[in-house]
Amino acid sequence: MIVILKNGATDEQIDHVIRRVEAIGLQSHLSRGTFRTIIGLIGDESLVNKESLSTLPGVAQVIPVLPPYKLASREAHPESSVIDVSGVKIGGGNLGMIAGPCSVEDRDRMMRIAESVCQSGANVFRGGAYKPRTSPYAFQGLGEEGLKILREVGDRFGMPVVTEVTDPRNVELVSQYADMLQVGARNMQNFVLLTEVGKSRRPVLLKRGMSATIADLLMSAEYILSEGNSNVVLCERGVKGFDPATRNLFDVAAVPVVQGLTHLPIIVDPSHATGRPDLIPPCALAGLAAGADGVHIEVHDCPEEAKSDGPQALLPEQYKQISHQMRLMADLLGKTISPLAKDAGGPTPPQPPTEALA
Ligand code: PEP
Ligand code: MN
């Protein structure tokens, strides 16, 4: 950590800062320049309270040298992490291709959509059973009934399933059915929820909040990691912009920025980022070209009947086309679309307790 003193800071003020630093067990290194004096702090930065140091008389700025997201940072873990979602690897050159409808709907429809995206090469099936909706009158999801359908569909096609958990009280229930827990944009800073998914052993898909900075996203990941769950995949899904031409502003540069700062994989979600089916294919490819570790796309066989996010859904046929292009892009980049465990000869997805399916 570096303490920059104000122009004209007195010797007394400088001595006071040094005494405070040494009192907490750190060493200090004073450097007097022509215009500025700085004090370098040597030792365990976590002992320092940056805010209280900033309030000392004569202090202009306190700059941490290490990022506050200790476990998520690349310094802590230089190698890119590879997250295993019931046999499907995401990160380190392995691409996670997540596809499925916004909401879990009736069983037959889910089977049809899953069959089609699976044939197109998706390796994780998605669908929300608990939907965070702006309006309390909008469809809220099928709840546990939806989880049962999702599990059945996943087992039928040997695909791991990811679904959103919106309430800390439901983490255990959702974990009984899902291979991966999604924390949605609206809940990215629900710290109680982050702590609960951190206690779970299920991999987590953590979506960037619509007004969250990259540092905010990484601090939220830190909540999960600090509880002992290191299986976190980040997701760039667009941030609030000023232009209603797209639903959100797709921050494609966030992908390489995040990868420079953390070892955790990051995937892109062009569906929520753009809200427009015509923009999803180019943005999916742009995300991969920028280095994303996977792509998350909403697919529905009859968007006009979809219970949520119908206007942004790709038709199964459209998903097939973009999947083909994503595969070509993956080849070009020397990356692998992770095979399903059943195709790779690995273990099959964990089964929920039998009473959960009863
Ligand atoms: C979703 O995945 O359906 C969803 C609600 O996403 P987000 O949290 O990114 O809006
Ligand atoms: Mn959605």
PDB file of C-alpha atoms in Angstrom, residues 7 29 48 76 133 149 175 185 189 216 229 234 264 269-270 278 315 318:
ATOM      1  CA  ASN A   7       1.544  19.044  -0.799  1.00  0.00           C
ATOM      2  CA  HIS A  29       9.510   3.504   3.723  1.00  0.00           C
ATOM      3  CA  VAL A  48      -4.466  -1.802   7.261  1.00  0.00           C
ATOM      4  CA  ALA A  76      -3.227 -15.331  -5.897  1.00  0.00           C
ATOM      5  CA  ARG A 133     -39.144 -10.169 -12.341  1.00  0.00           C
ATOM      6  CA  ILE A 149     -38.606 -30.837 -14.865  1.00  0.00           C
ATOM      7  CA  SER A 175     -28.674 -27.605  -5.129  1.00  0.00           C
ATOM      8  CA  ALA A 185     -27.617  -9.758 -12.335  1.00  0.00           C
ATOM      9  CA  GLN A 189     -24.710  -7.925  -4.595  1.00  0.00           C
ATOM     10  CA  ASP A 216     -17.757  -5.030  -7.917  1.00  0.00           C
ATOM     11  CA  ASN A 229     -16.440 -22.570  -2.946  1.00  0.00           C
ATOM     12  CA  LEU A 234     -18.384 -15.150 -14.235  1.00  0.00           C
ATOM     13  CA  LEU A 264     -11.851 -17.387 -12.876  1.00  0.00           C
ATOM     14  CA  ASP A 269     -24.509 -13.737 -22.474  1.00  0.00           C
ATOM     15  CA  PRO A 270     -25.412 -11.902 -25.686  1.00  0.00           C
ATOM     16  CA  ASP A 278     -30.516 -10.462 -34.696  1.00  0.00           C
ATOM     17  CA  LEU A 315     -35.219 -20.365 -32.466  1.00  0.00           C
ATOM     18  CA  GLN A 318     -30.981 -20.245 -35.368  1.00  0.00           C
TER      19      GLN A 318
END
